[in-house]
CSV table of C-alpha atoms and ligand atoms in Angstrom, one decimal:
chain,number,residue,atom,x,y,z
G,288,MET,CA,-25.1,226.9,7.0
G,289,SER,CA,-24.6,223.6,5.7
G,290,ASP,CA,-27.6,221.0,5.7
G,291,SER,CA,-25.7,218.8,8.4
G,292,GLY,CA,-26.7,221.5,11.0
G,293,TYR,CA,-24.7,224.3,12.9
G,294,ASN,CA,-21.2,223.7,12.4
G,295,PRO,CA,-18.9,226.6,13.0
G,296,TRP,CA,-15.6,224.6,12.2
G,297,GLU,CA,-17.0,223.1,9.0
G,298,SER,CA,-14.5,225.0,6.6
G,299,PHE,CA,-11.3,224.4,9.4
G,300,PHE,CA,-12.2,220.4,8.9
G,301,SER,CA,-12.6,220.4,5.5
G,302,LYS,CA,-9.6,222.5,4.7
G,303,SER,CA,-7.3,220.3,6.9
G,304,LEU,CA,-8.6,216.9,5.3
G,305,LEU,CA,-8.0,218.6,1.9
G,306,ARG,CA,-4.5,219.4,2.8
G,307,TYR,CA,-4.1,215.4,3.6
G,308,LYS,CA,-5.6,214.5,0.4
G,309,ASP,CA,-3.4,216.4,-1.8
G,310,ASN,CA,-0.6,215.0,-0.6
G,311,ASP,CA,-1.6,211.2,-0.4
G,312,LEU,CA,-1.5,211.5,3.4
G,313,TYR,CA,-5.3,211.1,3.7
G,314,ARG,CA,-6.2,208.3,5.9
G,315,SER,CA,-9.2,206.3,6.3
G,316,LEU,CA,-10.6,203.5,8.4
G,317,LYS,CA,-11.3,199.9,7.0
G,318,ILE,CA,-13.7,197.6,8.2
G,319,VAL,CA,-12.4,194.1,9.0
G,320,ASP,CA,-14.9,191.3,9.0
G,321,CYS,CA,-13.1,188.4,10.5
G,322,GLN,CA,-11.1,187.4,13.6
G,323,GLN,CA,-7.4,188.4,13.9
G,324,SER,CA,-5.6,185.9,11.6
G,325,LYS,CA,-2.6,185.7,8.7
G,326,THR,CA,-5.4,186.6,6.3
G,327,ILE,CA,-8.2,189.3,6.7
G,328,ARG,CA,-11.4,190.0,5.0
G,329,ILE,CA,-12.0,193.5,4.0
G,330,ASN,CA,-15.0,194.2,1.8
G,331,GLY,CA,-16.0,190.8,1.3
G,332,ARG,CA,-12.5,189.9,0.1
G,333,ASP,CA,-9.8,187.7,1.7
G,334,TYR,CA,-6.2,189.0,1.9
G,335,VAL,CA,-2.9,187.7,3.2
G,336,ASN,CA,-2.4,189.8,6.3
G,337,PHE,CA,1.2,191.5,6.5
G,338,SER,CA,0.0,194.4,8.8
G,339,SER,CA,-0.6,192.9,12.3
G,340,ASN,CA,1.3,192.9,15.6
G,341,ASP,CA,0.0,189.5,16.6
G,342,TYR,CA,3.4,188.3,16.0
G,343,LEU,CA,2.9,184.6,17.5
G,344,GLY,CA,-0.6,184.0,16.7
G,345,LEU,CA,-2.0,184.5,20.0
G,346,ALA,CA,-5.0,186.8,19.3
G,347,ASN,CA,-7.0,184.1,18.1
G,348,SER,CA,-5.7,181.2,20.1
G,349,GLY,CA,-7.7,178.7,21.9
G,350,LEU,CA,-5.8,178.5,24.9
G,351,LEU,CA,-6.5,182.3,25.6
G,352,LYS,CA,-10.2,182.3,24.8
G,353,THR,CA,-10.7,179.5,26.9
G,354,LYS,CA,-8.8,181.1,29.6
G,355,SER,CA,-10.9,184.5,28.6
G,356,MET,CA,-14.0,182.7,28.7
G,357,GLU,CA,-13.9,180.9,32.1
G,358,ILE,CA,-13.1,184.0,34.1
G,359,LEU,CA,-16.1,186.1,31.6
G,360,ASN,CA,-18.4,183.7,32.7
G,361,THR,CA,-17.7,184.2,36.7
G,362,TRP,CA,-16.3,187.6,36.6
G,363,GLY,CA,-18.6,189.5,34.3
G,364,THR,CA,-17.5,192.0,31.7
G,365,GLY,CA,-16.5,195.1,33.6
G,366,SER,CA,-14.1,195.9,36.3
G,367,GLY,CA,-16.1,198.4,38.0
G,368,ALA,CA,-13.8,201.1,39.0
G,369,SER,CA,-10.0,202.2,38.5
G,370,PRO,CA,-7.4,200.1,40.3
G,371,LEU,CA,-7.0,202.1,43.6
G,372,ILE,CA,-10.6,202.1,43.9
G,373,SER,CA,-12.0,198.9,43.8
G,374,GLY,CA,-11.0,197.9,40.0
G,375,HIS,CA,-7.4,195.9,41.2
G,376,SER,CA,-8.7,192.3,41.7
G,377,LYS,CA,-6.6,189.3,42.3
G,378,LEU,CA,-6.2,188.7,38.6
G,379,TYR,CA,-4.6,191.9,38.6
G,380,ARG,CA,-2.4,190.9,41.1
G,381,GLN,CA,-1.3,187.7,39.9
G,382,LEU,CA,-0.6,189.0,36.6
G,383,GLU,CA,1.6,191.5,37.9
G,384,LYS,CA,3.6,188.7,39.8
G,385,SER,CA,3.9,186.4,36.8
G,386,LEU,CA,5.0,189.6,34.8
G,387,ALA,CA,7.4,190.3,37.4
G,388,SER,CA,9.0,187.0,37.4
G,389,PHE,CA,8.9,186.8,33.7
G,390,LYS,CA,10.7,189.8,33.3
G,391,GLY,CA,13.0,189.1,36.0
G,392,THR,CA,12.1,192.0,38.1
G,393,GLU,CA,11.2,192.6,41.5
G,394,ALA,CA,7.5,194.2,40.6
G,395,GLY,CA,5.1,195.2,38.0
G,396,LEU,CA,2.3,197.0,37.3
G,397,VAL,CA,-0.4,196.9,34.6
G,398,PHE,CA,-1.8,199.9,32.6
G,399,PRO,CA,-4.9,200.1,30.6
G,400,SER,CA,-2.8,200.3,27.2
G,401,GLY,CA,1.0,200.7,26.1
G,402,TYR,CA,-0.1,204.1,25.3
G,403,ALA,CA,-1.4,205.1,28.6
G,404,ALA,CA,1.9,203.3,30.2
G,405,ASN,CA,4.3,205.6,28.5
G,406,ILE,CA,2.3,208.9,29.1
G,407,GLY,CA,1.5,207.9,32.6
G,408,VAL,CA,5.5,206.7,33.6
G,409,ILE,CA,7.3,209.3,31.8
G,410,SER,CA,5.5,212.1,32.8
G,411,GLN,CA,5.7,211.4,36.4
G,412,LEU,CA,9.6,210.3,36.5
G,413,VAL,CA,11.0,213.8,35.5
G,414,GLY,CA,10.0,217.3,35.6
G,415,PRO,CA,10.8,221.3,34.7
G,416,GLU,CA,14.0,220.8,36.2
G,417,ASP,CA,14.9,217.7,34.6
G,418,LEU,CA,16.4,216.2,31.2
G,419,ILE,CA,15.2,213.7,28.9
G,420,LEU,CA,17.1,212.2,26.0
G,421,SER,CA,14.9,210.7,23.9
G,422,ASP,CA,15.7,208.7,20.2
G,423,ALA,CA,14.3,210.5,17.2
G,424,LEU,CA,12.4,207.5,16.3
G,425,ASN,CA,10.8,206.5,19.4
G,426,HIS,CA,7.1,205.7,19.3
G,427,ALA,CA,4.5,208.8,19.4
G,428,SER,CA,3.2,207.5,22.8
G,429,ILE,CA,6.8,208.5,24.1
G,430,VAL,CA,7.1,211.9,22.5
G,431,ASP,CA,3.9,212.5,24.2
G,432,GLY,CA,4.8,211.7,27.5
G,433,CYS,CA,7.9,213.8,27.0
G,434,ARG,CA,6.1,216.4,26.2
G,435,LEU,CA,3.4,215.5,29.4
G,436,ALA,CA,6.7,215.9,31.8
G,437,ARG,CA,7.5,219.6,30.3
G,438,ALA,CA,11.2,218.8,30.9
G,439,LYS,CA,13.9,219.5,28.9
G,440,THR,CA,14.0,217.2,26.1
G,441,LEU,CA,17.0,216.6,23.6
G,442,ILE,CA,16.4,214.2,20.6
G,443,TYR,CA,19.1,212.5,19.6
G,444,PRO,CA,19.9,211.3,16.2
G,445,HIS,CA,18.9,207.4,15.8
G,446,CYS,CA,20.8,205.4,17.7
G,447,ASP,CA,23.7,207.7,17.8
G,448,LEU,CA,25.5,206.9,20.9
G,449,ASP,CA,28.8,209.6,20.3
G,450,PHE,CA,25.9,212.3,20.2
G,451,LEU,CA,24.0,210.7,23.4
G,452,LYS,CA,27.5,210.5,25.4
G,453,ASN,CA,28.5,214.0,24.4
G,454,ALA,CA,25.0,215.1,25.7
G,455,LEU,CA,25.2,213.2,28.8
G,456,ALA,CA,28.5,214.3,29.7
G,457,LYS,CA,27.7,218.0,28.9
G,458,TYR,CA,24.3,218.0,31.2
G,459,GLN,CA,25.7,216.0,34.0
G,460,GLY,CA,24.6,217.2,37.4
G,461,HIS,CA,21.8,219.4,36.1
G,462,GLY,CA,18.8,217.5,37.8
G,463,LYS,CA,17.7,214.2,37.3
G,464,THR,CA,18.5,212.6,33.6
G,465,LEU,CA,16.5,209.9,31.8
G,466,VAL,CA,17.4,208.4,28.4
G,467,VAL,CA,14.4,207.1,26.5
G,468,THR,CA,14.3,204.5,23.9
G,469,ASP,CA,12.2,201.9,21.8
G,470,THR,CA,14.1,198.5,22.1
G,471,ILE,CA,12.9,197.3,18.5
G,472,PHE,CA,12.1,200.5,16.7
G,473,SER,CA,8.6,199.7,15.3
G,474,MET,CA,8.7,201.2,11.8
G,475,ASP,CA,12.2,200.3,10.9
G,476,GLY,CA,12.5,196.8,12.7
G,477,ASP,CA,16.2,197.6,14.2
G,478,LEU,CA,17.4,197.3,17.5
G,479,ALA,CA,19.0,199.9,19.8
G,480,LEU,CA,22.2,199.1,21.4
G,481,LEU,CA,21.1,198.2,24.5
G,482,ASP,CA,24.0,197.3,26.3
G,483,GLU,CA,26.1,200.2,25.7
G,484,ILE,CA,23.4,202.6,26.0
G,485,PHE,CA,22.9,201.0,29.4
G,486,SER,CA,26.6,201.6,30.1
G,487,LEU,CA,26.6,205.2,29.4
G,488,CYS,CA,23.5,205.7,31.4
G,489,ARG,CA,25.5,203.8,34.7
G,490,PHE,CA,28.6,206.0,34.1
G,491,TYR,CA,26.9,209.1,33.8
G,492,GLY,CA,24.2,208.7,36.5
G,493,ALA,CA,21.3,208.4,34.1
G,494,LEU,CA,18.0,206.4,34.2
G,495,LEU,CA,17.0,204.0,31.1
G,496,TYR,CA,13.8,204.1,30.3
G,497,VAL,CA,12.9,201.1,27.5
G,498,ASP,CA,9.9,200.7,25.3
G,499,ASP,CA,9.8,196.9,24.7
G,500,ALA,CA,6.8,196.8,22.8
G,501,HIS,CA,7.8,195.0,20.2
G,502,GLY,CA,10.5,192.7,21.5
G,503,THR,CA,8.1,191.2,24.6
G,504,GLY,CA,7.5,187.8,23.7
G,505,VAL,CA,9.8,187.2,20.8
G,506,LEU,CA,13.1,188.3,21.7
G,507,GLY,CA,15.3,186.9,24.7
G,508,GLU,CA,15.1,183.6,26.5
G,509,ASN,CA,11.4,182.3,26.4
G,510,GLY,CA,10.1,185.5,25.2
G,511,LYS,CA,11.6,187.8,27.6
G,512,GLY,CA,12.1,190.5,25.6
G,513,SER,CA,15.1,192.6,24.9
G,514,ILE,CA,16.4,193.7,28.7
G,515,ASP,CA,16.9,189.6,28.9
G,516,LEU,CA,18.5,189.4,25.2
G,517,PHE,CA,21.1,192.1,26.5
G,518,ASP,CA,21.5,190.5,30.1
G,519,LEU,CA,20.9,193.6,31.5
G,520,PRO,CA,19.5,193.8,35.2
G,521,GLY,CA,15.6,194.3,35.2
G,522,ASN,CA,15.2,196.1,38.6
G,523,GLU,CA,17.9,199.2,37.2
G,524,VAL,CA,15.9,200.1,34.1
G,525,VAL,CA,12.3,201.0,33.5
G,526,GLN,CA,10.6,198.7,30.9
G,527,ILE,CA,7.8,199.4,29.7
G,528,GLY,CA,5.7,196.6,27.1
G,529,THR,CA,2.0,195.7,26.2
G,530,PHE,CA,-0.1,192.8,26.2
G,531,SER,CA,-1.3,194.0,22.6
G,532,LYS,CA,1.3,192.8,20.2
G,533,ALA,CA,3.1,189.3,20.5
G,534,LEU,CA,0.7,188.8,23.4
G,535,GLY,CA,-2.4,189.0,21.4
G,536,SER,CA,-4.4,190.6,24.0
G,537,MET,CA,-4.6,194.2,25.8
G,538,GLY,CA,-2.7,196.1,28.4
G,539,GLY,CA,0.3,197.8,28.8
G,540,PHE,CA,3.0,197.2,31.7
G,541,VAL,CA,5.9,198.6,33.8
G,542,ALA,CA,8.5,196.3,35.1
G,543,GLY,CA,11.2,197.2,37.4
G,544,SER,CA,12.2,197.8,40.9
G,545,LYS,CA,9.7,197.7,44.1
G,546,LEU,CA,10.3,201.3,44.6
G,547,LEU,CA,9.6,202.4,41.3
G,548,ILE,CA,6.5,200.6,41.0
G,549,ASP,CA,5.1,202.0,44.3
G,550,TYR,CA,6.1,205.4,43.4
G,551,LEU,CA,4.3,204.9,39.8
G,552,ILE,CA,0.9,203.6,41.8
G,553,ASN,CA,1.1,207.0,43.7
G,554,ASN,CA,2.1,208.9,41.0
G,555,ALA,CA,0.7,207.8,37.5
G,556,ARG,CA,-2.2,209.4,36.5
G,557,SER,CA,-2.8,207.3,33.6
G,558,PHE,CA,-3.2,204.5,35.8
G,559,ILE,CA,-4.9,206.0,38.8
G,560,TYR,CA,-7.5,207.9,36.8
G,561,SER,CA,-8.6,205.1,34.3
G,562,THR,CA,-10.5,202.1,34.7
G,563,ALA,CA,-8.7,199.0,35.7
G,564,LEU,CA,-9.1,196.3,32.5
G,565,PRO,CA,-11.9,193.7,32.4
G,566,PRO,CA,-11.1,190.5,34.2
G,567,ALA,CA,-11.4,188.3,30.8
G,568,ILE,CA,-8.8,190.4,29.4
G,569,LEU,CA,-6.4,190.0,32.4
G,570,ALA,CA,-6.8,186.0,32.4
G,571,ALA,CA,-6.0,186.3,28.2
G,572,ASN,CA,-2.6,188.1,29.5
G,573,GLN,CA,-2.1,185.5,32.1
G,574,GLU,CA,-2.7,182.8,29.7
G,575,ALA,CA,-0.4,184.6,27.1
G,576,LEU,CA,2.4,184.8,29.1
G,577,ASN,CA,1.9,181.1,30.0
G,578,CYS,CA,2.4,180.3,26.6
G,579,VAL,CA,5.1,182.6,25.7
G,580,ARG,CA,7.0,180.7,28.5
G,581,SER,CA,6.4,177.4,27.7
G,582,ASP,CA,7.9,178.3,24.3
G,583,ASP,CA,5.9,175.8,21.9
G,584,GLY,CA,7.9,176.7,19.0
G,585,ARG,CA,6.1,179.7,17.6
G,586,ARG,CA,9.1,181.6,18.2
G,587,GLU,CA,11.3,179.5,16.2
G,588,ARG,CA,8.7,179.4,13.1
G,589,LEU,CA,8.4,183.3,13.3
G,590,ALA,CA,12.6,183.5,12.9
G,591,ARG,CA,12.8,181.0,10.2
G,592,LEU,CA,10.2,182.7,8.0
G,593,GLY,CA,11.8,185.9,9.0
G,594,SER,CA,15.2,184.8,7.6
G,595,LEU,CA,13.8,183.3,4.7
G,596,LEU,CA,12.0,186.9,3.5
G,597,ARG,CA,14.9,188.8,4.2
G,598,GLN,CA,16.9,186.5,1.7
G,599,LYS,CA,14.6,186.9,-0.7
G,600,LEU,CA,13.9,190.6,-0.5
G,601,LYS,CA,17.5,191.3,-0.5
G,602,GLY,CA,18.0,188.9,-3.4
G,603,LEU,CA,15.4,191.3,-5.3
G,604,GLY,CA,17.8,194.1,-4.5
G,605,LEU,CA,15.2,195.9,-2.5
G,606,ASN,CA,16.2,198.6,-0.1
G,607,ILE,CA,15.1,196.5,3.3
G,608,GLY,CA,16.1,198.1,6.6
G,609,GLY,CA,16.1,196.5,10.2
G,610,HIS,CA,17.5,193.4,11.9
G,611,VAL,CA,14.8,191.5,13.4
G,612,HIS,CA,12.6,188.9,11.9
G,613,HIS,CA,9.3,189.9,12.5
G,614,ILE,CA,9.3,193.5,11.5
G,615,GLN,CA,10.8,194.3,7.9
G,616,THR,CA,10.8,197.3,6.0
G,617,VAL,CA,11.0,198.1,2.4
G,618,ILE,CA,12.0,201.6,2.3
G,619,VAL,CA,10.6,203.4,-1.1
G,620,GLY,CA,11.2,207.0,-0.3
G,621,SER,CA,8.1,208.9,-2.1
G,622,THR,CA,4.6,208.9,-0.8
G,623,LYS,CA,2.9,208.6,-3.9
G,624,GLU,CA,4.9,205.5,-5.1
G,625,THR,CA,4.5,203.8,-1.6
G,626,LYS,CA,0.6,204.3,-1.8
G,627,LEU,CA,1.1,202.8,-5.4
G,628,ILE,CA,3.0,199.8,-4.3
G,629,SER,CA,0.6,199.1,-1.5
G,630,ASP,CA,-2.4,199.6,-3.8
G,631,TYR,CA,-0.8,197.1,-6.2
G,632,LEU,CA,-0.4,194.5,-3.7
G,633,TRP,CA,-3.9,195.1,-2.8
G,634,GLN,CA,-4.9,194.0,-6.1
G,635,LYS,CA,-2.7,190.8,-5.6
G,636,ARG,CA,-4.5,190.3,-2.4
G,637,ILE,CA,-1.7,190.8,0.2
G,638,TYR,CA,-2.6,193.5,2.6
G,639,ILE,CA,0.8,195.7,3.7
G,640,PRO,CA,-0.5,199.2,4.7
G,641,PRO,CA,1.4,202.3,3.2
G,642,ILE,CA,3.2,203.9,6.0
G,643,ARG,CA,3.5,207.8,5.9
G,644,PRO,CA,4.2,210.9,7.4
G,645,PRO,CA,4.1,211.5,10.3
G,646,THR,CA,4.5,208.3,11.2
G,647,VAL,CA,7.8,208.1,9.3
G,648,PRO,CA,9.9,211.1,8.3
G,649,LYS,CA,9.4,212.8,5.0
G,650,ASP,CA,11.0,210.7,2.2
G,651,LYS,CA,11.2,207.9,3.9
G,652,SER,CA,7.9,206.3,3.2
G,653,ARG,CA,7.9,202.4,3.2
G,654,LEU,CA,6.1,199.2,3.2
G,655,ARG,CA,6.4,197.4,7.1
G,656,ILE,CA,6.0,193.8,6.7
G,657,SER,CA,4.7,192.2,9.9
G,658,LEU,CA,5.3,188.4,9.9
G,659,SER,CA,3.6,186.1,12.0
G,660,SER,CA,4.6,182.8,13.0
G,661,GLU,CA,1.1,181.4,11.5
G,662,HIS,CA,2.4,182.6,8.0
G,663,ASP,CA,3.3,179.9,5.9
G,664,LEU,CA,5.9,179.2,2.6
G,665,GLU,CA,2.9,180.0,0.3
G,666,ASP,CA,2.3,183.4,2.3
G,667,LEU,CA,5.8,184.8,1.4
G,668,GLU,CA,6.2,183.2,-2.0
G,669,ALA,CA,2.9,185.1,-2.8
G,670,LEU,CA,4.6,188.5,-1.3
G,671,VAL,CA,7.7,188.0,-3.1
G,672,GLU,CA,6.4,187.3,-6.4
G,673,ALA,CA,4.0,190.5,-6.1
G,674,PHE,CA,7.3,192.6,-5.7
G,675,GLU,CA,8.9,191.0,-8.4
G,676,SER,CA,6.1,191.8,-10.7
G,677,TRP,CA,5.7,195.1,-9.6
G,678,GLY,CA,9.3,195.7,-10.6
G,679,GLY,CA,9.9,199.6,-10.8
G,680,PHE,CA,11.2,200.4,-7.6
G,681,GLY,CA,12.4,204.2,-7.3
G,682,GLY,CA,11.7,204.4,-11.1
R,132,PLP,C1,2.1,199.7,19.9
R,132,PLP,C2,3.3,200.4,20.7
R,132,PLP,C3,2.9,201.4,21.8
R,132,PLP,C4,1.7,201.3,22.5
R,132,PLP,O1,0.8,200.1,22.9
R,132,PLP,P1,-0.5,200.0,23.0
R,132,PLP,O2,-1.0,198.9,23.7
R,132,PLP,O3,-0.8,199.7,21.7
R,132,PLP,O4,-1.2,201.3,23.2
R,132,PLP,C5,3.9,201.9,22.8
R,132,PLP,N1,5.1,202.0,22.2
R,132,PLP,C6,5.2,201.1,21.2
R,132,PLP,C7,6.7,201.1,20.6
R,132,PLP,C8,4.4,200.5,20.4
R,132,PLP,O5,4.8,199.8,19.3
């Protein structure tokens, strides 16, 4: 027995962790000592922060804070109960209405998080008699939702529409079919061809389910997201998103038809059995939607910074993936080298965490650069110079 007391699983835990350490896959938490912004303070030092999903700099914006504090003062900190008991305040109702109008759908429903939305919704849309077709690079919360659904799940090669079409044709008529895809793939920054996928779904009678976690607030007219960008009918797809990224706050959501939302209120377990979000968070979410819709130039700044950075990284001959401006990836390959580069950037006071398996496939380790509209040209230059001085990519 060790001096930490009785722990029958001690050797299991340590062996498992040792495996991570031996393979450069061990992770630990960094203690951040400042508000969310384009610089981040860790262990008393400031770093330029390219690791945040706060793409529009709203997480620490005065507008959101003011609204949130007003509501905090009058409504308090907790919501007290789950939505179906007594947690569904009129702030919820207002937010869900705004969300539906923002997304161009009949209705919307707010979940505790995007993760909760994915596991709660997918698992109730399909069951053991049904089929899920899911992109190989979908987010972990989608993967978990598919597992909970216990439906037959076919993983199709990333964005392979021929594969998808053949699978849809092959399984037509075998129960319900759900096609599930991220809109922007979070670790690649590329965009699914939603118009073509939607046409296939329509032709074969499948339902399209999209996770627009990284598109909401950034893509489409006034940041309405990917469904708007592709001009698809909002009520005919299931659209998931989160308030935790470009919207700078917290909470997941679903937007779609009235019937869909009513079904979910009555079935989605992560909605039914989890406490409603706090009033102050709902107020921040509401204000975030207002900010994004009124378009104060944040999206334009983000796009300008993004295209400049892409150009520079390409100029350095780096293997960059993706299409969108706010998520750019430098594919390195080896996990060890990715970690070395990340450590090197860290010495240069730039924070870009290494993205390693299981988040990405083996031999596809990478640096994921998240941009914010609050970055400036100096930040980009520091980054490009650091990459340049590292030099030996793939060496
Ligand atoms: C971040 C993310 C989620 C989870 O959203 P949270 O609100 O952070 O729980 C779901 N899907 C995708 C694609 C994401 O990137």
